[in-house]
Tab-separated table of N, CA and C in Angstrom:
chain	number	residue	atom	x	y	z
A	1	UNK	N	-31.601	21.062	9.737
A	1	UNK	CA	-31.883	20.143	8.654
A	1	UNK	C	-32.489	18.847	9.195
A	2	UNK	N	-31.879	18.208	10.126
A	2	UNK	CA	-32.175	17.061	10.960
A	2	UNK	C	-33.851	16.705	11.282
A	3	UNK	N	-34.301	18.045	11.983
A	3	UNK	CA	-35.474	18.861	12.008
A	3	UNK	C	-36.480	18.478	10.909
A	4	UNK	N	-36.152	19.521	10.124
A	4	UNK	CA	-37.115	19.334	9.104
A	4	UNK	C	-37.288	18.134	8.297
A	5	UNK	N	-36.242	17.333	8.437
A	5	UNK	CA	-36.229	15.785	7.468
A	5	UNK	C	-37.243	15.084	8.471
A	6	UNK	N	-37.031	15.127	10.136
A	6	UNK	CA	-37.937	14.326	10.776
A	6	UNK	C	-39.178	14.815	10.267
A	7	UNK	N	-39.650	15.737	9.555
A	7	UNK	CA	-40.730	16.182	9.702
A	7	UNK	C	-41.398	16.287	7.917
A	8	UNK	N	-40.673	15.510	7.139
A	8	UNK	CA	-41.243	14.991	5.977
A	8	UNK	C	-40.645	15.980	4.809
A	9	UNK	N	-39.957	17.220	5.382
A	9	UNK	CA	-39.780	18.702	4.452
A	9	UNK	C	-38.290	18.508	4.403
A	10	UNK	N	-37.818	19.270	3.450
A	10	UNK	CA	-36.009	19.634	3.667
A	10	UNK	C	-35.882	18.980	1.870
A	11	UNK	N	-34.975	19.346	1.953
A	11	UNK	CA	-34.258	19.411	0.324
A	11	UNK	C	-34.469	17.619	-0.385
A	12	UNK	N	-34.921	17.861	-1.664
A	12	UNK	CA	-35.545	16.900	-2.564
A	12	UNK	C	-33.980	16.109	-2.472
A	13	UNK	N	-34.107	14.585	-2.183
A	13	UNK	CA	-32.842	13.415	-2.124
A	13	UNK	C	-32.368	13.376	-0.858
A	14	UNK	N	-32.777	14.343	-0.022
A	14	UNK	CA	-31.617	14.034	1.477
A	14	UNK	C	-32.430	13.336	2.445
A	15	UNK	N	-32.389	12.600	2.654
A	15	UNK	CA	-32.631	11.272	4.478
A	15	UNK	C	-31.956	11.877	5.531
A	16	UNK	N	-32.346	11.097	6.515
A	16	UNK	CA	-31.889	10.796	7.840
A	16	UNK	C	-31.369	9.349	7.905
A	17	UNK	N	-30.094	9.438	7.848
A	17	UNK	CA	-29.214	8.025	8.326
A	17	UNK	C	-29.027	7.830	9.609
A	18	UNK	N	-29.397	6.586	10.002
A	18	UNK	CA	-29.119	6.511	11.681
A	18	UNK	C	-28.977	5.159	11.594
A	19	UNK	N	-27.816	4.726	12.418
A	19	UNK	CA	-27.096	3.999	12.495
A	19	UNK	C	-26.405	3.478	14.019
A	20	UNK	N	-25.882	2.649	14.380
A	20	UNK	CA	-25.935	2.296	16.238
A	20	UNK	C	-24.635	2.537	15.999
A	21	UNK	N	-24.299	3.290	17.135
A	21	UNK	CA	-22.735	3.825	17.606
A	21	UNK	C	-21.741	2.484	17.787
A	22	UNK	N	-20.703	2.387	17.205
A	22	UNK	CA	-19.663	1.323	17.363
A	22	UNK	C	-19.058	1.081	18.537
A	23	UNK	N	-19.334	1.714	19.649
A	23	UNK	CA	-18.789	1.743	20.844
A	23	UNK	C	-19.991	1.415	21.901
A	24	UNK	N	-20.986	2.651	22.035
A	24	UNK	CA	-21.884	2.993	22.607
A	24	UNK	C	-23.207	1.644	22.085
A	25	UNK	N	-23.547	1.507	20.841
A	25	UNK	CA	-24.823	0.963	20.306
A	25	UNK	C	-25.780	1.990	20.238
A	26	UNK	N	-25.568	3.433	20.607
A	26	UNK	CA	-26.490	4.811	20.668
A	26	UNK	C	-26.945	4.757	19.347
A	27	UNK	N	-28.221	4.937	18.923
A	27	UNK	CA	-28.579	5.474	17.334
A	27	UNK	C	-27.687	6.956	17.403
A	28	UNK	N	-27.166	6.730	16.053
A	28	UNK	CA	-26.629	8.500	15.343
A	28	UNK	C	-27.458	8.295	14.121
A	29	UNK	N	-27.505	9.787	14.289
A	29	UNK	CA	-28.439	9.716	12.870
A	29	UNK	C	-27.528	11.313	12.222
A	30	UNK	N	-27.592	11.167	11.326
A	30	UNK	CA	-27.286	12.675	9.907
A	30	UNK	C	-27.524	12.909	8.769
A	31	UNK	N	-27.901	13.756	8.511
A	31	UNK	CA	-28.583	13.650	7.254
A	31	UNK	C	-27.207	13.478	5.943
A	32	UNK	N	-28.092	12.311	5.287
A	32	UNK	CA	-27.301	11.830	3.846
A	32	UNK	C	-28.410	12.322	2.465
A	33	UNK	N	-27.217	11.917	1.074
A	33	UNK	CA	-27.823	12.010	0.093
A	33	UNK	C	-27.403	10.769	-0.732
A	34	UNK	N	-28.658	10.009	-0.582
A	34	UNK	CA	-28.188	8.280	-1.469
A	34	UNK	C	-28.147	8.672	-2.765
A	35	UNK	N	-27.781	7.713	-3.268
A	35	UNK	CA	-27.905	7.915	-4.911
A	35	UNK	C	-29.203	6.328	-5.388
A	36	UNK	N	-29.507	6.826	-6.515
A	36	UNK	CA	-30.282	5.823	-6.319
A	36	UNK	C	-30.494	5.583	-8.222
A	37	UNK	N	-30.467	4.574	-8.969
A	37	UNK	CA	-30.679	3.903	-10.509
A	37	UNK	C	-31.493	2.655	-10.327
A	38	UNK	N	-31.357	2.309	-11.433
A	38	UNK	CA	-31.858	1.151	-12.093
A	38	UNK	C	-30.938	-0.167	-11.878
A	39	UNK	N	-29.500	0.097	-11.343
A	39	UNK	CA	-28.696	-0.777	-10.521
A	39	UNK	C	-28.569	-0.579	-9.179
A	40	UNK	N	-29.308	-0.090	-8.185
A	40	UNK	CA	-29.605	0.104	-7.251
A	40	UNK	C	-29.474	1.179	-6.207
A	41	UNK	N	-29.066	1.293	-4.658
A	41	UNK	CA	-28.927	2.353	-3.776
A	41	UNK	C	-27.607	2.612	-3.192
A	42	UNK	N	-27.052	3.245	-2.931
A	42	UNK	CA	-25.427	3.524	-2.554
A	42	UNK	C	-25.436	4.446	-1.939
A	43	UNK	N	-24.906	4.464	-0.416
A	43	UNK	CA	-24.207	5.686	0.314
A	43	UNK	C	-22.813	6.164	0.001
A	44	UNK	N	-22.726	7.494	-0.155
A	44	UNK	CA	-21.340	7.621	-0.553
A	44	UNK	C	-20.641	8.755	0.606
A	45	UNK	N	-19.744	8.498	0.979
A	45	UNK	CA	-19.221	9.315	1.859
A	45	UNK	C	-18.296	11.177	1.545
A	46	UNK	N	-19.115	11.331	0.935
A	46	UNK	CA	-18.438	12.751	-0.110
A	46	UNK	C	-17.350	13.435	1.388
A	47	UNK	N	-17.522	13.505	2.263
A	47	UNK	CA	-16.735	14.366	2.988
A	47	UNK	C	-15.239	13.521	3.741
A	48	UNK	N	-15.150	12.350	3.421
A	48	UNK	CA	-14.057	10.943	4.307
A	48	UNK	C	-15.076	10.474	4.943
A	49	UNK	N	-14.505	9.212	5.591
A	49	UNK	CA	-14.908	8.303	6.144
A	49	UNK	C	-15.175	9.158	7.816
A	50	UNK	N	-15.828	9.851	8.035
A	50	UNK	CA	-16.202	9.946	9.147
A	50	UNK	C	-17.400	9.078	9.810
A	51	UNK	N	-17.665	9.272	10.742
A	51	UNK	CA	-18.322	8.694	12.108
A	51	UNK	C	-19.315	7.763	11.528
A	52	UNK	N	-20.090	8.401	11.105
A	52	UNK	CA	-21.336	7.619	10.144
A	52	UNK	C	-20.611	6.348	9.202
A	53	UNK	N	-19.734	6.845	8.407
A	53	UNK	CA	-18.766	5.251	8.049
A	53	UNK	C	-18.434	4.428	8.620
A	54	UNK	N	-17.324	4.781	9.797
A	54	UNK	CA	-17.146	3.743	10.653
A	54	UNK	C	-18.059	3.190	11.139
A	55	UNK	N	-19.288	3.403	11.809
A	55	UNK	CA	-20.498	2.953	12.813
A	55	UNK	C	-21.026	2.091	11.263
A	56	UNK	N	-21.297	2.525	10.342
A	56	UNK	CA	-21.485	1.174	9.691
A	56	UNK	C	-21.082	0.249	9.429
A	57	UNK	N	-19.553	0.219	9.245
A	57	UNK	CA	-18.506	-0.542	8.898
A	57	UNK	C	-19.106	-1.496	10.035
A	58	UNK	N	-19.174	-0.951	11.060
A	58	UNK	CA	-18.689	-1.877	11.972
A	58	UNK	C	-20.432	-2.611	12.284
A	59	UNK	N	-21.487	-2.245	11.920
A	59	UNK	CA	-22.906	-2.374	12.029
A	59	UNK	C	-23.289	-3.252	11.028
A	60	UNK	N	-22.897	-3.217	10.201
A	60	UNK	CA	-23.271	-3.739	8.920
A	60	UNK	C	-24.319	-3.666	8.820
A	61	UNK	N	-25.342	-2.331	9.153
A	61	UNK	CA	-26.874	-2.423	8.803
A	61	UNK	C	-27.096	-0.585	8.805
A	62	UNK	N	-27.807	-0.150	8.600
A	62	UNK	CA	-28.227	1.016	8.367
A	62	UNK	C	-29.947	1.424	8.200
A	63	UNK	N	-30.382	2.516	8.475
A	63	UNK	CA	-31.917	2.879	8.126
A	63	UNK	C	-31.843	4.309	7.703
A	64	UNK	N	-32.849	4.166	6.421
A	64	UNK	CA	-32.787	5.883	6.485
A	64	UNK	C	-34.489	6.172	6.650
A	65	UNK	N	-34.333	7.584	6.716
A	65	UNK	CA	-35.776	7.792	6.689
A	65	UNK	C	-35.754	9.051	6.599
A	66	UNK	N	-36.919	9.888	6.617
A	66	UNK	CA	-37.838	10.863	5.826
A	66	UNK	C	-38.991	11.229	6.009
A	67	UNK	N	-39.583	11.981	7.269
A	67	UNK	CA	-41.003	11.962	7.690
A	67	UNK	C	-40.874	10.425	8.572
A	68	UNK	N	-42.645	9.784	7.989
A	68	UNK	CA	-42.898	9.069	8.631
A	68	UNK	C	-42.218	7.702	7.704
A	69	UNK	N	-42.067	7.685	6.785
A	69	UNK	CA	-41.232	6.714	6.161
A	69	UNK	C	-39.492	6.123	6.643
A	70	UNK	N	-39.218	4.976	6.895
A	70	UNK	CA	-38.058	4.123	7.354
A	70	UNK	C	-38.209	3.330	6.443
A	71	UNK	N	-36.602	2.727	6.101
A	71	UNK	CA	-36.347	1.567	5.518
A	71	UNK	C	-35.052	1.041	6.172
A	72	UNK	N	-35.083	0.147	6.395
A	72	UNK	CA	-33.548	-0.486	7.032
A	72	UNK	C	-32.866	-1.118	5.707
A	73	UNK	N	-31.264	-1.200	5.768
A	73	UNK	CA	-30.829	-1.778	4.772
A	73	UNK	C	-29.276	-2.534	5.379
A	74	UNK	N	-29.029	-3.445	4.673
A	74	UNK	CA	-27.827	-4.112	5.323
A	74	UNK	C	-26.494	-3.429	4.203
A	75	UNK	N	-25.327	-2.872	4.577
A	75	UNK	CA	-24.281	-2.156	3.712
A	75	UNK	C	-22.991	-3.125	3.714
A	76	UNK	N	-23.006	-3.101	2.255
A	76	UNK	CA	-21.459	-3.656	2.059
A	76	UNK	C	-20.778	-2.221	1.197
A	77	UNK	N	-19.640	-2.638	1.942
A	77	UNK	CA	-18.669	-1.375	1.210
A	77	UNK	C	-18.167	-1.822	-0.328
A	78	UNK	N	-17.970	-1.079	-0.856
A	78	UNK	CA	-17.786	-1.335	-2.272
A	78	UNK	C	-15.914	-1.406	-2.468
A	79	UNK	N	-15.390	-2.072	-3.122
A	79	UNK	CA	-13.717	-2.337	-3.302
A	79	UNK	C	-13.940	-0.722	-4.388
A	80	UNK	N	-12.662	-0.224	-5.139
A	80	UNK	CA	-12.676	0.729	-5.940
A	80	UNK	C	-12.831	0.836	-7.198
A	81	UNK	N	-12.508	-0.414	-7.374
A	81	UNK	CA	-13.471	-0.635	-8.956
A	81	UNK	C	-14.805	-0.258	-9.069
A	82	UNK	N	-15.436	-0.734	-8.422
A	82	UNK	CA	-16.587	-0.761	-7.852
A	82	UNK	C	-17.160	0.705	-7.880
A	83	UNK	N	-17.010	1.028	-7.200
A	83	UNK	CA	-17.414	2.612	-6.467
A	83	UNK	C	-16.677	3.658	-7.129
A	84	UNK	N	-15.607	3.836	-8.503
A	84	UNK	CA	-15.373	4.413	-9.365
A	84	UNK	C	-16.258	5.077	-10.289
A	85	UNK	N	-17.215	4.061	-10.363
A	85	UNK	CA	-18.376	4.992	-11.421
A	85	UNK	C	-19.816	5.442	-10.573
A	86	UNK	N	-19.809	4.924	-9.501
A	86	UNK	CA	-20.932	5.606	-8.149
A	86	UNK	C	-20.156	6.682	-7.777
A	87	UNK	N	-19.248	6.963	-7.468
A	87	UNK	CA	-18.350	8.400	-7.054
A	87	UNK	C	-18.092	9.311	-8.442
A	88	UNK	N	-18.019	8.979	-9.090
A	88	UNK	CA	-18.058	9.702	-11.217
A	88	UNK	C	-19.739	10.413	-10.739
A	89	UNK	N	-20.267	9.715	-10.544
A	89	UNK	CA	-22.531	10.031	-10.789
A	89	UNK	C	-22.758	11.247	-9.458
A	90	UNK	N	-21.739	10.114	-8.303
A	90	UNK	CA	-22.132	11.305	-7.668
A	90	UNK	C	-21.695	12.988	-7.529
A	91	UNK	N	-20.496	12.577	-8.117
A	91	UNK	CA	-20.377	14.308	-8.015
A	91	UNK	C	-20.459	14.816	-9.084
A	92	UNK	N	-21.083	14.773	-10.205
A	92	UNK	CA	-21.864	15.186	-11.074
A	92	UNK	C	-22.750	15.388	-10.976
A	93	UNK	N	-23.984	14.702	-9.920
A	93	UNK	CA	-25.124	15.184	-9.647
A	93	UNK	C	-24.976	16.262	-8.439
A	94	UNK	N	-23.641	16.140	-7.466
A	94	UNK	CA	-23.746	17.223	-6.170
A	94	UNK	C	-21.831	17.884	-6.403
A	95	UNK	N	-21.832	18.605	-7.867
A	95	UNK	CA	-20.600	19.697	-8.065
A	95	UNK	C	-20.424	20.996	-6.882
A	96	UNK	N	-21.333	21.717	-6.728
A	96	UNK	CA	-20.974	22.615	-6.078
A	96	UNK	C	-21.079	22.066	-4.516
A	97	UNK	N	-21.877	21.251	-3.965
A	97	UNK	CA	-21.384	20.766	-2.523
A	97	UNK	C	-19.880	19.961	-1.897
A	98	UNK	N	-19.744	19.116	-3.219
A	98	UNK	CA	-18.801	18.177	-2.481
A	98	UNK	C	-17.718	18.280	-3.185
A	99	UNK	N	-17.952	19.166	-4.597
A	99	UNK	CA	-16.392	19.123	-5.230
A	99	UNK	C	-15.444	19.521	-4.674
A	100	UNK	N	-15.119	20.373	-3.965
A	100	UNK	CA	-14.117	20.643	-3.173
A	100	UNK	C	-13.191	19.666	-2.414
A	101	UNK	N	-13.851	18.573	-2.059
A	101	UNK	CA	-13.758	17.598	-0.954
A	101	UNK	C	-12.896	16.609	-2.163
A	102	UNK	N	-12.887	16.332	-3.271
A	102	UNK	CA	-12.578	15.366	-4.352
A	102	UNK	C	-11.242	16.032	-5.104
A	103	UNK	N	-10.138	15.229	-5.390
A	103	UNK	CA	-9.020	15.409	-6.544
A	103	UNK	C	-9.360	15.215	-7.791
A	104	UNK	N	-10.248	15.049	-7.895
A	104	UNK	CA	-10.242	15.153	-9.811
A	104	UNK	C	-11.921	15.622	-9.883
A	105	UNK	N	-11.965	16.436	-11.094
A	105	UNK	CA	-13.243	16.739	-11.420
A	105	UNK	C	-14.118	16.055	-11.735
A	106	UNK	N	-15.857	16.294	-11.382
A	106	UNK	CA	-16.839	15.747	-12.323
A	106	UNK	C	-16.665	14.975	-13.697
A	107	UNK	N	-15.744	15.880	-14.775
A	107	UNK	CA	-15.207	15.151	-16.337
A	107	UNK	C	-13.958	14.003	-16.407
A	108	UNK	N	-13.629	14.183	-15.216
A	108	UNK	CA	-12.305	13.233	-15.088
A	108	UNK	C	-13.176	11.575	-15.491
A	109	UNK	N	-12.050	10.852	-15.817
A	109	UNK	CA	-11.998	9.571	-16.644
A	109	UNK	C	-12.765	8.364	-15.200
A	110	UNK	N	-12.975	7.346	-15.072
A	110	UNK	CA	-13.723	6.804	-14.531
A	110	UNK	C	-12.547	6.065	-13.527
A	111	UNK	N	-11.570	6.036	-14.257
A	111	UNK	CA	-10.202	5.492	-13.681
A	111	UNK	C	-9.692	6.203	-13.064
A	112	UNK	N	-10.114	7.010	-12.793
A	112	UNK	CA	-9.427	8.283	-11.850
A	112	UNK	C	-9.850	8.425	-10.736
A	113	UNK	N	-11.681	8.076	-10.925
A	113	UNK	CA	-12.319	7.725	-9.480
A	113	UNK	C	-11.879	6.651	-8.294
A	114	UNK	N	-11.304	5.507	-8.964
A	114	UNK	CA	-10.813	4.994	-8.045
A	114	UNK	C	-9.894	4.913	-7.118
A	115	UNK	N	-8.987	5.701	-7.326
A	115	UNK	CA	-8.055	6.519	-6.288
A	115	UNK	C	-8.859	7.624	-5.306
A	116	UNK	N	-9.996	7.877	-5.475
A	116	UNK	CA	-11.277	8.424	-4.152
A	116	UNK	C	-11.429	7.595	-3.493
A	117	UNK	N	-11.850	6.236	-4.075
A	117	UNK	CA	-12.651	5.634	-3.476
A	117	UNK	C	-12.075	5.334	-2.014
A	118	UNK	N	-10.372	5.354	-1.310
A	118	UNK	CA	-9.938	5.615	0.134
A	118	UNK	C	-10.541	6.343	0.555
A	119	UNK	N	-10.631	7.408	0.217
A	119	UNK	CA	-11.292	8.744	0.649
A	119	UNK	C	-12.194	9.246	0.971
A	120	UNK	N	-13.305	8.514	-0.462
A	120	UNK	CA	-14.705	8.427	-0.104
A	120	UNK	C	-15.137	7.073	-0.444
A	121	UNK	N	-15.020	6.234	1.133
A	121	UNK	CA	-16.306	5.128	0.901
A	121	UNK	C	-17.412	5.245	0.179
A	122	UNK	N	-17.481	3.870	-0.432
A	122	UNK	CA	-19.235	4.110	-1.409
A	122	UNK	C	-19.749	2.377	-0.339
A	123	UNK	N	-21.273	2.969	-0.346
A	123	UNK	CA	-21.556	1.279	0.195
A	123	UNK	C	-22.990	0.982	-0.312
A	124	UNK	N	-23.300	0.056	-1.021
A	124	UNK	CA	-24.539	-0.757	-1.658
A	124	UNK	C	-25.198	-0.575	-0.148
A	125	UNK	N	-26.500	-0.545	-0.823
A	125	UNK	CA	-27.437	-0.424	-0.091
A	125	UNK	C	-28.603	-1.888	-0.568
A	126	UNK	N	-28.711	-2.897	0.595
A	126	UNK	CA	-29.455	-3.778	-0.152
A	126	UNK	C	-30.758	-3.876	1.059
A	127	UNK	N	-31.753	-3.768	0.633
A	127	UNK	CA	-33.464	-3.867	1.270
A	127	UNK	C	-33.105	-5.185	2.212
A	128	UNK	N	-33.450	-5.074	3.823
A	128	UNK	CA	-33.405	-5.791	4.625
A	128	UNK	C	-34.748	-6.677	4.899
């Protein structure tokens, strides 16, 4: 997948996130799926806070890209209010990948999302 995203092809919404190692400063990169409206861009962590979370947490900056296209962006994590109705969108738009990974369904109440939001970080994405 990694592959083909460097190379402009691979499934309609997914990037290459790369991000400097919290220890190392190494770029990691993996492929993500942002979400993206008319209130802006959000990474959401559908699987826990793994590696790619922390290294931002601790980076406070991020780039994705797609072919020959990059954008860098600076990430704030979202509290759970917050990221209750970005975690509601997102797994409604990605049910059969990540539902598994989530305690309450796609139809569940918006208030319900926020007890994910430990689980699955959401983080604004703002143009650097």
């Amino acid at each position: 997948m990694t592959f083909l995203l460097t190379k402009g092809v691979g499934p309609p919404g997914i990037h290459l996130l790369t991000v400097p190692g919290r220890k190392t400063g190494v770029p990691r990169t993996t492929p993500v799926a942002p979400l993206e409206d008319a209130e802006g861009r959000w990474l959401v962590a559908p699987y826990g806070p793994g590696g790619w979370v922390r290294n931002a947490r601790a980076a406070g900056r991020v780039t994705l890209s797609r072919g020959r296209t990059s954008e860098s962006f600076a990430v704030t994590e979202l509290p759970a209010a917050e990221a209750a109705p970005v975690l509601k969108r997102y797994l409604a738009e990605h049910p059969r990948s990540v539902g598994a990974y989530f305690d309450v369904g796609k139809d569940a109440a918006v208030e319900e999302f926020a007890a994910e939001a430990a689980r699955h970080p959401v983080f604004r994405l703002e143009a650097r």
